[in-house]
CSV table of C-alpha atoms in Angstrom, one decimal:
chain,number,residue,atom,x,y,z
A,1,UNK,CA,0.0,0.0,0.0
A,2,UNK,CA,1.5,3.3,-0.7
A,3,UNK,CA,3.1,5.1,-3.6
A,4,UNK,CA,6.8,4.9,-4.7
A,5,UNK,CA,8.6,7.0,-1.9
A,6,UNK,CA,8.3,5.8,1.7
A,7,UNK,CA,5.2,4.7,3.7
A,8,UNK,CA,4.9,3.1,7.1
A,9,UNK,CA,1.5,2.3,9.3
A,10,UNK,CA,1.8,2.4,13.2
A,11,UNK,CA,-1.5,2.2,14.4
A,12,UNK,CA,-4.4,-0.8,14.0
A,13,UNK,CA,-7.6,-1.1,14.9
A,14,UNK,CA,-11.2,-2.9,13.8
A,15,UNK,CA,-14.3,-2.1,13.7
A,16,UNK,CA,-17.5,-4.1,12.4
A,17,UNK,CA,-14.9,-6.5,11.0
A,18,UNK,CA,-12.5,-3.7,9.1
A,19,UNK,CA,-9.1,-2.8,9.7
A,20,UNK,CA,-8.5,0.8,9.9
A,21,UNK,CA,-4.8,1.4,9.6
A,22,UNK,CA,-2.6,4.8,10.2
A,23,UNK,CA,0.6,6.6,9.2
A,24,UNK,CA,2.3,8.7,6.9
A,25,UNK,CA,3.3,8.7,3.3
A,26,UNK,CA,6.4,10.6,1.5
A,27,UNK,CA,4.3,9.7,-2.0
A,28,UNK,CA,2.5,11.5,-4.5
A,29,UNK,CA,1.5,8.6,-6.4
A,30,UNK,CA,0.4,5.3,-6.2
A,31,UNK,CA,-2.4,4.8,-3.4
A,32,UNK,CA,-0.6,8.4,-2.0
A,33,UNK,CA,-2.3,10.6,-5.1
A,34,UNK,CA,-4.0,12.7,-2.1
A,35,UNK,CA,-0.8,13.7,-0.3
A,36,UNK,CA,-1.0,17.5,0.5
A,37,UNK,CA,2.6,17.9,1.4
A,38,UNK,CA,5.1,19.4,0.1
A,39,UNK,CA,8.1,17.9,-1.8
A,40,UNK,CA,10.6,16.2,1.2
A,41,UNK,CA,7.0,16.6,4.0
A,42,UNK,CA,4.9,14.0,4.8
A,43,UNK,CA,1.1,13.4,5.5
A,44,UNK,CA,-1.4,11.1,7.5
A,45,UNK,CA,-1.9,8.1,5.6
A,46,UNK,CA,-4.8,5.7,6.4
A,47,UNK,CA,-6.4,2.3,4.9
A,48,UNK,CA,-9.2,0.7,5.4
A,49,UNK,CA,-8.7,-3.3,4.6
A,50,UNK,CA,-11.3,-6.3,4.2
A,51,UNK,CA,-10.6,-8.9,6.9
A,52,UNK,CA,-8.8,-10.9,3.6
A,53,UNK,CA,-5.9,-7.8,3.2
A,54,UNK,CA,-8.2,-6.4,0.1
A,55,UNK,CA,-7.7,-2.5,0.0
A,56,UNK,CA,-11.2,-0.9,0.7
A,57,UNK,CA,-10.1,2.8,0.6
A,58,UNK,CA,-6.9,5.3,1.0
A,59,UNK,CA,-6.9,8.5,2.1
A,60,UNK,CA,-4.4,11.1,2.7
A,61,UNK,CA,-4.9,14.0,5.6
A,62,UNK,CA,-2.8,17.3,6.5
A,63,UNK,CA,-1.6,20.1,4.9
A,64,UNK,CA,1.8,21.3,3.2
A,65,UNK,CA,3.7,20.5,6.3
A,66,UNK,CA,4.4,16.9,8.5
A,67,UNK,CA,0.9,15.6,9.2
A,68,UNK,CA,1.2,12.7,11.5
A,69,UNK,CA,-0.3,11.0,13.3
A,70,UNK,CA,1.6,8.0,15.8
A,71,UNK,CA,1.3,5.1,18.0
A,72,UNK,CA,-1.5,4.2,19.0
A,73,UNK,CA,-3.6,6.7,17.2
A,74,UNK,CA,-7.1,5.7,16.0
A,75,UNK,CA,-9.7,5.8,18.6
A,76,UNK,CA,-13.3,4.3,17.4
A,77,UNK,CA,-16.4,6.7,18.5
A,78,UNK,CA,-19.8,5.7,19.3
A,79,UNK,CA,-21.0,6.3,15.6
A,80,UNK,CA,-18.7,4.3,13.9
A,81,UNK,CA,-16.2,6.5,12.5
A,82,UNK,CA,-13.0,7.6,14.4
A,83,UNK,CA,-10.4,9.8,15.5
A,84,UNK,CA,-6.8,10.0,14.6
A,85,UNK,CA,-4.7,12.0,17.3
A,86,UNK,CA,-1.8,13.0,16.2
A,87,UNK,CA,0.8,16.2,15.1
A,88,UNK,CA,0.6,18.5,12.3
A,89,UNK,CA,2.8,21.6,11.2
A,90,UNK,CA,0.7,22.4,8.5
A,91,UNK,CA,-1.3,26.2,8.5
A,92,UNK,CA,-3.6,24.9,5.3
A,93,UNK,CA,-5.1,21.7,3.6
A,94,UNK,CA,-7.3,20.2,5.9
A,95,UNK,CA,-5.7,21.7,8.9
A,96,UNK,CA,-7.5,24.8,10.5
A,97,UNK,CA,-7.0,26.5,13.6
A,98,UNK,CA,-3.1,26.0,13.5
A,99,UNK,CA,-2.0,30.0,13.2
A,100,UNK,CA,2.0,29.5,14.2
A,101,UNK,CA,5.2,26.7,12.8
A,102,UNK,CA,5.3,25.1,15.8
A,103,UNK,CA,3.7,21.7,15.7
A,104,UNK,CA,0.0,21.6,17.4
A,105,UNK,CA,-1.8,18.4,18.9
A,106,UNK,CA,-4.0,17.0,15.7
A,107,UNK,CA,-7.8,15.6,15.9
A,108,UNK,CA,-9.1,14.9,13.1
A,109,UNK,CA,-12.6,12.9,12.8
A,110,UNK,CA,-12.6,10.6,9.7
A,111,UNK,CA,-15.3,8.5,8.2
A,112,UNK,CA,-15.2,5.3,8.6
A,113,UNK,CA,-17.2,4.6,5.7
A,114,UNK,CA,-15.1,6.8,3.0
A,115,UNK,CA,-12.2,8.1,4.8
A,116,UNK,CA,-13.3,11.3,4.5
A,117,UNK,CA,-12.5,13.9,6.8
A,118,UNK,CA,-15.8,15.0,9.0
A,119,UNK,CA,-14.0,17.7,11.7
A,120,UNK,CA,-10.7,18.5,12.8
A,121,UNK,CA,-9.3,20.4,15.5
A,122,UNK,CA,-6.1,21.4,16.5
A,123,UNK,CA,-4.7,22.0,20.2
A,124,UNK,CA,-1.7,24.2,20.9
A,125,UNK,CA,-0.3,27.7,21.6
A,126,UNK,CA,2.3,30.3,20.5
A,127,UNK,CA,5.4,28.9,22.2
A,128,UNK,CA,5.2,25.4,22.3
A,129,UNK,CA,5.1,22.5,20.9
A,130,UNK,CA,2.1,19.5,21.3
A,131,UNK,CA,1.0,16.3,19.8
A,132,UNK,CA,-1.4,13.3,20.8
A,133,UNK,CA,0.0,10.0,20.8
A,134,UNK,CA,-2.8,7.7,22.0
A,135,UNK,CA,-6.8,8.2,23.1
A,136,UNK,CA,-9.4,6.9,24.3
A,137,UNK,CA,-13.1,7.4,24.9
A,138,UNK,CA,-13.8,8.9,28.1
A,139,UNK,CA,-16.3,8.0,30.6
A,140,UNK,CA,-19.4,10.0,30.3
A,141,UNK,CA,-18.9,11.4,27.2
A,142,UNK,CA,-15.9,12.6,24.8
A,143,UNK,CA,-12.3,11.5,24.5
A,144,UNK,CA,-9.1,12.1,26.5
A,145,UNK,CA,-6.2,12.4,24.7
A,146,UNK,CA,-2.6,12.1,25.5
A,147,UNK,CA,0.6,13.3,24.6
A,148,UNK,CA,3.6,16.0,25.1
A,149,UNK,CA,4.5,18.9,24.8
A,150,UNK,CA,7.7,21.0,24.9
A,151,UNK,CA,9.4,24.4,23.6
A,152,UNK,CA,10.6,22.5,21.1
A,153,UNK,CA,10.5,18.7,20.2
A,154,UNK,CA,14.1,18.1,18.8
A,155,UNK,CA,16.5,20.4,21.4
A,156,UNK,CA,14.1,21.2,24.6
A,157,UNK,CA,14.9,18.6,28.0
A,158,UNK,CA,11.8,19.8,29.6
A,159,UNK,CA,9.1,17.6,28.3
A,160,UNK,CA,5.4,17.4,29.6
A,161,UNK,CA,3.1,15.1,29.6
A,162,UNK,CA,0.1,16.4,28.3
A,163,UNK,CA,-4.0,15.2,29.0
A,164,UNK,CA,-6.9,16.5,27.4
A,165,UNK,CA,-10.1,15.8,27.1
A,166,UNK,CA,-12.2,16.9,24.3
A,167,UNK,CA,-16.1,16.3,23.4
């Protein structure tokens, strides 16, 4: 599955007997021909597979900038479709609400069904840097997600862990 530059998957899950799969792709072609990246940036990268391997659909989410979305990222919702928590760094595409270059905490909603995306939102501030790594429905309503956040991700040795819950 994927395109002729690089792909990987990190996250699994099923629902009514469908595997939902998520990562990012480096392609523009292939199964990748909805990448909104830029040359040498990478988007989300989802599948949804019959129970045999059989491709049902692709989709690519994100913007002109890393789109990602890691671990354990797809969380199922009670109307069948689900969230994928993850990163972006992307100000356009199908990212709103992301006004600065540092990388904001990613939720985007996506149909189960098509792959389309239904809602995203994005969680972050001026000066630093968040993204989800794994959710989970929370009791009484909504999700919590969880994650980090620094000043920035590649030099900063002050890390937090991050919760929040979202409906």
């Amino acid at each position: 599955i994927g395109g002729s530059d690089f792909e990987y998957f990190q996250s699994i899950i099923s629902i009514n007997n469908k595997y939902y799969v998520s990562g990012v792709t480096f392609s523009f072609d292939g199964d990748a021909t909805q990448n909104h990246s830029a040359s040498g940036h990478f988007d989300n990268f989802l599948a949804k597979l019959k129970s045999n391997g059989d491709i049902v659909w692709v989709a690519c989410h994100g913007g002109s900038n890393d789109d990602f979305c890691i671990i354990q990222s797809l969380i199922p919702t009670p109307d069948g479709n689900f969230f994928n928590g993850g990163t972006t760094l992307s100000t356009d595409g199908d990212v709103q609400g992301h006004v600065n270059y540092e990388a904001d905490a990613w939720a985007p909603k996506i149909s189960a069904a098509t792959g389309a995306l239904i809602s995203q939102r994005c969680y972050g501030s001026v000066t630093r840097m968040q993204g989800f790594y794994s959710g989970m429905p929370a009791q009484g309503g909504g999700f919590i997600f969880v994650g980090t956040e620094a000043s920035n991700f590649n030099i900063d040795t002050t890390w937090n862990a991050m919760v929040i819950k979202i409906d």
